[in-house]
mmCIF file of N, CA and C in Angstrom:
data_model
loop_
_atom_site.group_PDB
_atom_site.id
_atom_site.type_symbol
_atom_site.label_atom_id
_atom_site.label_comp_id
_atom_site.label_asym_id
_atom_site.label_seq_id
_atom_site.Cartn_x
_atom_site.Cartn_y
_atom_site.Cartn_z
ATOM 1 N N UNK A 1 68.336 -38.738 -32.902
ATOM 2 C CA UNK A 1 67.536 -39.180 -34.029
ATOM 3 C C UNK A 1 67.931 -38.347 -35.242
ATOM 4 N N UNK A 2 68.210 -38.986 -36.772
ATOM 5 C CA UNK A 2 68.833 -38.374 -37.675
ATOM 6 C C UNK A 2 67.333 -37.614 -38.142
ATOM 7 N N UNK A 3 68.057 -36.707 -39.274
ATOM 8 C CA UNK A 3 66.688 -35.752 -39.768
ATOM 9 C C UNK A 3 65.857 -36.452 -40.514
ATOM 10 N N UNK A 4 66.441 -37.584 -41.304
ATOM 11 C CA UNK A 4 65.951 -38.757 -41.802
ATOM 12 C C UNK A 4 64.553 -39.811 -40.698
ATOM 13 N N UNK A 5 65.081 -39.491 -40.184
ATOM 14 C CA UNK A 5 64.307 -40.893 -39.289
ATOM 15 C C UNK A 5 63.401 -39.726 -38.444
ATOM 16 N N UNK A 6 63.082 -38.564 -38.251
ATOM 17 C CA UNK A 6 62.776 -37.494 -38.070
ATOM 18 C C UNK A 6 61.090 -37.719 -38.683
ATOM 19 N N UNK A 7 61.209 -37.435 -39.776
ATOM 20 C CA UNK A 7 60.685 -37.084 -41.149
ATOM 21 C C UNK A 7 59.473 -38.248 -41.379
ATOM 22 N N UNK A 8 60.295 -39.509 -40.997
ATOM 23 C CA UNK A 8 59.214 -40.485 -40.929
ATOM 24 C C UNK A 8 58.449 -40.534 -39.409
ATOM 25 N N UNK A 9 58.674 -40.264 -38.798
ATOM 26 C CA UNK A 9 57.741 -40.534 -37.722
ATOM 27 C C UNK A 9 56.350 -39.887 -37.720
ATOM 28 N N UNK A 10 55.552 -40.486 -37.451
ATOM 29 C CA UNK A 10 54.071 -39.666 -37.761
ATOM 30 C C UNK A 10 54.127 -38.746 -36.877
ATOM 31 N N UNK A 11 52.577 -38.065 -37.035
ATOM 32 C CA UNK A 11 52.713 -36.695 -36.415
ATOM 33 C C UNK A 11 51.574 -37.271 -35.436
ATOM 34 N N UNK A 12 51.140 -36.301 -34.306
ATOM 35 C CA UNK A 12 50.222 -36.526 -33.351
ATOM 36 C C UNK A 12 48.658 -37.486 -34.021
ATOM 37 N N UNK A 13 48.712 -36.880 -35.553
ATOM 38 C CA UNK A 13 47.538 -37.491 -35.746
ATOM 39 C C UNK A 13 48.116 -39.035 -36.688
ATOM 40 N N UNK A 14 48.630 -39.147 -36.733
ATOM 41 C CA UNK A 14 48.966 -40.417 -37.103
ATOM 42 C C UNK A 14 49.229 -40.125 -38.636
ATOM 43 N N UNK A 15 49.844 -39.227 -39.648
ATOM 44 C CA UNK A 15 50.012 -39.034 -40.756
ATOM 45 C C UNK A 15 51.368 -38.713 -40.429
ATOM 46 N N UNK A 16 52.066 -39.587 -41.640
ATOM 47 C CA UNK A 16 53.235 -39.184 -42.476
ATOM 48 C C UNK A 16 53.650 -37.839 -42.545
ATOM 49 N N UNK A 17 55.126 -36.846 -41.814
ATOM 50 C CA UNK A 17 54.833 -35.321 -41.972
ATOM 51 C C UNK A 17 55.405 -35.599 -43.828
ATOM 52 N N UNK A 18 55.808 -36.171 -44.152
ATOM 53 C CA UNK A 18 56.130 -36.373 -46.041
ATOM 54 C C UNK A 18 54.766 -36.125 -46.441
ATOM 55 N N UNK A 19 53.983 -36.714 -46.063
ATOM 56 C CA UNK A 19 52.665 -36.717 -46.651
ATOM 57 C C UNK A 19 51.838 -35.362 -46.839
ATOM 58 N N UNK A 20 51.691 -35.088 -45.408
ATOM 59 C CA UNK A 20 51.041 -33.776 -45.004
ATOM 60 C C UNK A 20 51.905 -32.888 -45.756
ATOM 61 N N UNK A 21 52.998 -32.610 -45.975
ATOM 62 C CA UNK A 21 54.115 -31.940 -46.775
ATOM 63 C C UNK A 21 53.587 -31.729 -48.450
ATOM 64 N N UNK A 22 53.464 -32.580 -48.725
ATOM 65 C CA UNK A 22 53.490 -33.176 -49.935
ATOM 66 C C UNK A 22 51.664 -32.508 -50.162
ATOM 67 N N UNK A 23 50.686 -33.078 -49.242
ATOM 68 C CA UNK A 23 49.745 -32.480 -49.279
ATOM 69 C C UNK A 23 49.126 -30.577 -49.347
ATOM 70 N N UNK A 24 49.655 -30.435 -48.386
ATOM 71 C CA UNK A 24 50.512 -28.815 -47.989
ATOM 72 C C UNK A 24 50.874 -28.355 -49.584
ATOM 73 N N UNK A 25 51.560 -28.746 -50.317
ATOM 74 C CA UNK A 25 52.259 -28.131 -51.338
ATOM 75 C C UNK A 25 51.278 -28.112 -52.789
ATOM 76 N N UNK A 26 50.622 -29.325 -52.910
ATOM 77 C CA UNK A 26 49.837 -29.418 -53.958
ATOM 78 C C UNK A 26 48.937 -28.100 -54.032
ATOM 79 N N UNK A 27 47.952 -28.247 -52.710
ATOM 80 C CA UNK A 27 46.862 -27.577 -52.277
ATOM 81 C C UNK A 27 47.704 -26.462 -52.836
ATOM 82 N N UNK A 28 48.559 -25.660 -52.324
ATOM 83 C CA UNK A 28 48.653 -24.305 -52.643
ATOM 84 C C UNK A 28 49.351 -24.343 -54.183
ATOM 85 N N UNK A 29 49.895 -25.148 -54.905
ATOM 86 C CA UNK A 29 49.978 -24.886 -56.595
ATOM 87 C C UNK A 29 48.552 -24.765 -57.034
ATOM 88 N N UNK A 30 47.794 -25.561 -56.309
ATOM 89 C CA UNK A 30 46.150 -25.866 -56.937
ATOM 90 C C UNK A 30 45.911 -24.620 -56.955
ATOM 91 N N UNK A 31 45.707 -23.568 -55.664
ATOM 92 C CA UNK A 31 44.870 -22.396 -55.449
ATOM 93 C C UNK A 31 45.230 -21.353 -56.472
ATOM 94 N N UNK A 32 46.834 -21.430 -56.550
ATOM 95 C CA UNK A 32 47.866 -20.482 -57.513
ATOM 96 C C UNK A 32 47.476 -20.654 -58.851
ATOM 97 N N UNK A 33 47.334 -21.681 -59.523
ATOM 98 C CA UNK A 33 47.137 -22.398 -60.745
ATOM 99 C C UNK A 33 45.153 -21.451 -61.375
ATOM 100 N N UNK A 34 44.383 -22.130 -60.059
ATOM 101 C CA UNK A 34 43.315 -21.517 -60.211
ATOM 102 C C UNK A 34 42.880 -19.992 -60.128
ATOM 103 N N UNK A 35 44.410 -19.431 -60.036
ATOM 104 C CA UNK A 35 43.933 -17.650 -59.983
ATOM 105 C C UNK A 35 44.765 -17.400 -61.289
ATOM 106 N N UNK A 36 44.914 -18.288 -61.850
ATOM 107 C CA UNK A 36 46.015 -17.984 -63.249
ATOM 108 C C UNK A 36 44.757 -17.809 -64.183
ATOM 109 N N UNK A 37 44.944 -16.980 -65.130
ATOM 110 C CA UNK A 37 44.244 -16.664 -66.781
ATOM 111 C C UNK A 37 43.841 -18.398 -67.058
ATOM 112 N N UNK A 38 43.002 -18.172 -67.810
ATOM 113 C CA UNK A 38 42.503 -19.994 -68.778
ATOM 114 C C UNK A 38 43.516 -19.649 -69.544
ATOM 115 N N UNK A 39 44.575 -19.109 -70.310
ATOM 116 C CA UNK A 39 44.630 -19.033 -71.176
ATOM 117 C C UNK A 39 45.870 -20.035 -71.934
ATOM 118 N N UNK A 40 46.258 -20.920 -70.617
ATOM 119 C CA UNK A 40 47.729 -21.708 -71.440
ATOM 120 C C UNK A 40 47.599 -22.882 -71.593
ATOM 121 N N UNK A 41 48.012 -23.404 -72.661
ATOM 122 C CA UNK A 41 47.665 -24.802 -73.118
ATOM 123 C C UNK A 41 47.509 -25.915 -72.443
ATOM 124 N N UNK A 42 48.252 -26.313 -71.347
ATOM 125 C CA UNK A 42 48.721 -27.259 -70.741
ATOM 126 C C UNK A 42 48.036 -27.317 -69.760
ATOM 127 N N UNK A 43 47.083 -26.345 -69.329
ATOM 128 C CA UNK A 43 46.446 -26.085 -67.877
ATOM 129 C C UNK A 43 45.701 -27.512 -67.189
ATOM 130 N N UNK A 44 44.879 -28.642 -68.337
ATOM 131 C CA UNK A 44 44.031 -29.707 -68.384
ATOM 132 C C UNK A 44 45.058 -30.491 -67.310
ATOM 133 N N UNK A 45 46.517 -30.809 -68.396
ATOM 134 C CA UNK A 45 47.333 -31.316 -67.727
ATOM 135 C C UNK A 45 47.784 -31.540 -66.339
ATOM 136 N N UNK A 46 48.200 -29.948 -65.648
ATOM 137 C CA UNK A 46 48.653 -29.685 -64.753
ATOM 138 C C UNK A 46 47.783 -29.919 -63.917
ATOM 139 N N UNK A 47 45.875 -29.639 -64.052
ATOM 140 C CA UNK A 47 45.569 -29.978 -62.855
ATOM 141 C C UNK A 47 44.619 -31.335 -63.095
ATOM 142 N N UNK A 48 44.714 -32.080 -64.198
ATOM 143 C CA UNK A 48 44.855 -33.593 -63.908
ATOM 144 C C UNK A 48 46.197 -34.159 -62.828
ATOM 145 N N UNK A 49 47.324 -33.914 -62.875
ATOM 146 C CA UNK A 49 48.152 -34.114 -62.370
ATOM 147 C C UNK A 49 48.240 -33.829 -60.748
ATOM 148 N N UNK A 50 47.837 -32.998 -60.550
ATOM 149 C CA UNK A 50 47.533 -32.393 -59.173
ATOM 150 C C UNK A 50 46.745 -32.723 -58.665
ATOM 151 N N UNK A 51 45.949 -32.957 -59.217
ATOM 152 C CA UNK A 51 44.732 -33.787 -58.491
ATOM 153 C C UNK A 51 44.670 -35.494 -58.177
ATOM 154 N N UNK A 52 45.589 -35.709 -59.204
ATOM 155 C CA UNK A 52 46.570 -37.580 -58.919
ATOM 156 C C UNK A 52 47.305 -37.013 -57.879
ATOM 157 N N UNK A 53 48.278 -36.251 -57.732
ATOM 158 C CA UNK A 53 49.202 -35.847 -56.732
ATOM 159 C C UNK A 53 48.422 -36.141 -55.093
ATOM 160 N N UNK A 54 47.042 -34.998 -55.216
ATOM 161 C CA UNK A 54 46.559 -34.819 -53.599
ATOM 162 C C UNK A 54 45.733 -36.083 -53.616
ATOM 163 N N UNK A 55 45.361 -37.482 -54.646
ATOM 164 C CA UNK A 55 45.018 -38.096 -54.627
ATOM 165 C C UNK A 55 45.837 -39.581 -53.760
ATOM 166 N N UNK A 56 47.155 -38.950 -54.033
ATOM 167 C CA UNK A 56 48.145 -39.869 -54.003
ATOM 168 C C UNK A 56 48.473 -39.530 -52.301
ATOM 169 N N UNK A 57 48.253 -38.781 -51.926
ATOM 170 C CA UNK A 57 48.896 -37.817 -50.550
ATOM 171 C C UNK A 57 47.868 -38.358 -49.890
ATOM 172 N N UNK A 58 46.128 -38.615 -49.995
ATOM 173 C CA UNK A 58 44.786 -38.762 -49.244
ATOM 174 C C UNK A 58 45.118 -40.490 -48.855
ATOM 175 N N UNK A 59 45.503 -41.160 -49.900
ATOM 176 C CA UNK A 59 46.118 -42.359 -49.653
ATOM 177 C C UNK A 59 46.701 -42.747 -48.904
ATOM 178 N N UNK A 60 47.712 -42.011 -48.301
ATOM 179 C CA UNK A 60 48.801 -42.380 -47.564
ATOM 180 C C UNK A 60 50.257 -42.173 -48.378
ATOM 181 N N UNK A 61 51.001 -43.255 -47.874
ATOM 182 C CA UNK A 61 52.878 -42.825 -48.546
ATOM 183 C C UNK A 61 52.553 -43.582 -50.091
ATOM 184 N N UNK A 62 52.603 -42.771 -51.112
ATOM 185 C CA UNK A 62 52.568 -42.772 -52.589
ATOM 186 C C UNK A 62 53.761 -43.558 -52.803
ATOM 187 N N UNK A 63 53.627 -44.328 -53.633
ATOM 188 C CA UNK A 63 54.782 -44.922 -54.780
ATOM 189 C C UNK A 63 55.604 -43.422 -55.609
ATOM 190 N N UNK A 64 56.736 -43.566 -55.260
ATOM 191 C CA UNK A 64 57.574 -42.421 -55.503
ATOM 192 C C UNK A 64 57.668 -42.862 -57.146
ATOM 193 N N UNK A 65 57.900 -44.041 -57.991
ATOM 194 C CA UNK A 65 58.030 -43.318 -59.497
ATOM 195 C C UNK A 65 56.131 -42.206 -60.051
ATOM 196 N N UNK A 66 55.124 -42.730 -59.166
ATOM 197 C CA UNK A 66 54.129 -42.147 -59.734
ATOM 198 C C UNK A 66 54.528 -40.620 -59.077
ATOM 199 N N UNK A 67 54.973 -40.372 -58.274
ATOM 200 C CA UNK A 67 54.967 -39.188 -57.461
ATOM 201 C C UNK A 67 55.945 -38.261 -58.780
ATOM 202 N N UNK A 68 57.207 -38.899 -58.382
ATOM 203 C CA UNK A 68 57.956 -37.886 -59.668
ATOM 204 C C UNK A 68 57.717 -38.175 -61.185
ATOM 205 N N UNK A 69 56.526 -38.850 -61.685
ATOM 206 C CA UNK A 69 55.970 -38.869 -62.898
ATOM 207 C C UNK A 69 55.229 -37.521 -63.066
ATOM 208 N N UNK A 70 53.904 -37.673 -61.715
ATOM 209 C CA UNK A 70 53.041 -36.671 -62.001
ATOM 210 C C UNK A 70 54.267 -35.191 -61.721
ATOM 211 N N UNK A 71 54.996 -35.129 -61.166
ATOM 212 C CA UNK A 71 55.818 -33.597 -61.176
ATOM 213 C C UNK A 71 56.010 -33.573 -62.716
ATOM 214 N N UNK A 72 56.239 -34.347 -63.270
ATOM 215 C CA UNK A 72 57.395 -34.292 -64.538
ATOM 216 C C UNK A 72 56.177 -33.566 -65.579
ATOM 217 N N UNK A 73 55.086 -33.886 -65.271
ATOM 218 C CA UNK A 73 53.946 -33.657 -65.732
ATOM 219 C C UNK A 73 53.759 -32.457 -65.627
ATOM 220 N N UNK A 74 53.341 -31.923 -64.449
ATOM 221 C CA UNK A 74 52.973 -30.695 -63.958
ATOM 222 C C UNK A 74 54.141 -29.628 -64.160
ATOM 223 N N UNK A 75 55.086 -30.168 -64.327
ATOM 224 C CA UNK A 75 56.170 -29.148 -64.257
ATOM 225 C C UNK A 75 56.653 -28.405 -65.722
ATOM 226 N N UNK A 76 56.482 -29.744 -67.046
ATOM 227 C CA UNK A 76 56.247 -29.720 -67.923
ATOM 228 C C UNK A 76 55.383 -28.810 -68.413
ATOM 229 N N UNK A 77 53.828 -29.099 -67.450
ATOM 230 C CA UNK A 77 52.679 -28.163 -68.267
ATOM 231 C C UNK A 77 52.906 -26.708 -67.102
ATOM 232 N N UNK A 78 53.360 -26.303 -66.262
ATOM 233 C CA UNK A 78 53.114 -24.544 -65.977
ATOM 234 C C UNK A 78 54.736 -24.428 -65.188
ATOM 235 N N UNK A 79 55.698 -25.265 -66.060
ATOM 236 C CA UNK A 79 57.074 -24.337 -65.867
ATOM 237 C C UNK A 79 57.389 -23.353 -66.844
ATOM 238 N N UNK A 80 56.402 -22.484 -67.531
ATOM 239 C CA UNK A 80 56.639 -21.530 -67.965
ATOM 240 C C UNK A 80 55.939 -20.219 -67.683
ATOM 241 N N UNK A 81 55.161 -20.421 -66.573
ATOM 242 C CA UNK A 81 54.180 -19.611 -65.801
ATOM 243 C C UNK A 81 55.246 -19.336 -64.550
ATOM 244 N N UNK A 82 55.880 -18.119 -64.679
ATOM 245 C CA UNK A 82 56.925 -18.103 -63.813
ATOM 246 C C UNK A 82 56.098 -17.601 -62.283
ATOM 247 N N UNK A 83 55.174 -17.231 -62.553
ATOM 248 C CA UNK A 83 54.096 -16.584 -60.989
ATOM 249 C C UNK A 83 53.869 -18.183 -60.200
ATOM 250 N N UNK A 84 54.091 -19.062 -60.641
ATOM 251 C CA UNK A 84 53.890 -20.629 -60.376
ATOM 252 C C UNK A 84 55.127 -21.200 -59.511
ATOM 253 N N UNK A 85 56.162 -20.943 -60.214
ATOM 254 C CA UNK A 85 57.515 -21.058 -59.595
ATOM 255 C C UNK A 85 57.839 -21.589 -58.632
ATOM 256 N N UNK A 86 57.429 -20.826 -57.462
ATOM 257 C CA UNK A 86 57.472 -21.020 -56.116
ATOM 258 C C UNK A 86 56.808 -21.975 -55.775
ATOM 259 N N UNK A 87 55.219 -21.939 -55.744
ATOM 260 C CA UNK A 87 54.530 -22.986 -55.756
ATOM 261 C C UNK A 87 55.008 -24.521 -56.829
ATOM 262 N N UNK A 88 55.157 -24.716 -57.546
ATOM 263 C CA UNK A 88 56.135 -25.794 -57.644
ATOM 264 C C UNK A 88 57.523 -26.616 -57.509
ATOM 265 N N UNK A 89 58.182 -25.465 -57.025
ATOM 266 C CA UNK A 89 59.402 -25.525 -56.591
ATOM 267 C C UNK A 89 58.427 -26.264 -54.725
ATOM 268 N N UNK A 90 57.780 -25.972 -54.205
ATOM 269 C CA UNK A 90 57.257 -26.581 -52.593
ATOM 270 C C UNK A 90 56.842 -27.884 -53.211
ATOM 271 N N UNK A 91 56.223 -27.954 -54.254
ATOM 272 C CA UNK A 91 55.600 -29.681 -54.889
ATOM 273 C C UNK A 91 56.922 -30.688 -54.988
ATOM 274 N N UNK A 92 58.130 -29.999 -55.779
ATOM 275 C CA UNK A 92 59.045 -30.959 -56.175
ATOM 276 C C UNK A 92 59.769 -31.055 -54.465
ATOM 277 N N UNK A 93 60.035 -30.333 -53.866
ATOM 278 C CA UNK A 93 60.769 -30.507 -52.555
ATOM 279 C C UNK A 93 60.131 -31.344 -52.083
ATOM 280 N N UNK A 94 58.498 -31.370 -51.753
ATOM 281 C CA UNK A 94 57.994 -32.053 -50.943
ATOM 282 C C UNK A 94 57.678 -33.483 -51.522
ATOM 283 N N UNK A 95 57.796 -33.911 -52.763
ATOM 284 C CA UNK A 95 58.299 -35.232 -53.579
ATOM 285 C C UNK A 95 59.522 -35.808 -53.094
ATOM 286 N N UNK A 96 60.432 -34.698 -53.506
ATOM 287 C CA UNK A 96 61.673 -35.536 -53.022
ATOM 288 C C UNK A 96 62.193 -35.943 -51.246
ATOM 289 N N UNK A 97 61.228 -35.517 -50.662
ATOM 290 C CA UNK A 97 60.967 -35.939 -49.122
ATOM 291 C C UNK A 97 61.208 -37.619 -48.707
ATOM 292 N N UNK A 98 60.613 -38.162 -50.179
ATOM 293 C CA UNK A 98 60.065 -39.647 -50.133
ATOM 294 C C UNK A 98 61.433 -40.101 -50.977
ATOM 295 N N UNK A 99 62.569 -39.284 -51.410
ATOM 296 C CA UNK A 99 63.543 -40.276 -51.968
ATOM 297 C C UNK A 99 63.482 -40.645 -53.189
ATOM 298 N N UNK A 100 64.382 -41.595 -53.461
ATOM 299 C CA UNK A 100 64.436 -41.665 -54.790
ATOM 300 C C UNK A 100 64.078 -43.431 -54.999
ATOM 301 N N UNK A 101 63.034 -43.377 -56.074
ATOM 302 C CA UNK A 101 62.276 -44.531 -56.838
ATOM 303 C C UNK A 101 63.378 -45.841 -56.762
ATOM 304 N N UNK A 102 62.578 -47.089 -56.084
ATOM 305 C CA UNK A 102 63.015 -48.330 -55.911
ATOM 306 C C UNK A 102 63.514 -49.105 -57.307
ATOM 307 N N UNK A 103 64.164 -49.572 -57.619
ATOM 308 C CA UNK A 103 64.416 -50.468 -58.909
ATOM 309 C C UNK A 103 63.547 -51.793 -58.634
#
């Protein structure tokens, strides 16, 4: 079985591991985000976005252009919060799990 075809198979509980992944990753930008200062502009943004994100994950398998919209978003508003980094660098990996947007 390729790593591809891997990836989709659900897990014991019947969820997507993309999903749970994808879920997994938000949650911890969320927690990171919420121990950050109020003090940067964009903050509204980022966790409007994150919260579409784990909204999108509670759903089931998300429509991938909304998936790499809301990154473009979030990444936009706290890619200059370098303590964040990491934690969004696990959001965009676990986006691109699901591939790249259908025409």
């Amino acid at each position: 079985m390729s790593q591809g075809t891997e990836r989709r198979c659900a897990t014991s509980t019947g969820q997507d591991p993309r999903v749970a992944e994808l879920s997994a990753a938000v949650a911890r930008l969320r927690r990171e985000l919420a121990g950050q200062p109020q003090g940067f502009a964009d903050r509204g943004i980022a966790e409007e976005e994150l919260a579409a994100l784990a909204a999108m994950a509670v759903e089931g398998v998300p429509e991938v252009r909304r998936l790499r919209r809301s990154l473009l978003l979030v990444a936009g508003a706290v890619g200059s919060v370098s303590r964040l980094a990491a934690a969004l660098y696990e959001v965009r990996a676990a986006v691109e799990l699901f591939g790249e947007p259908t025409r």
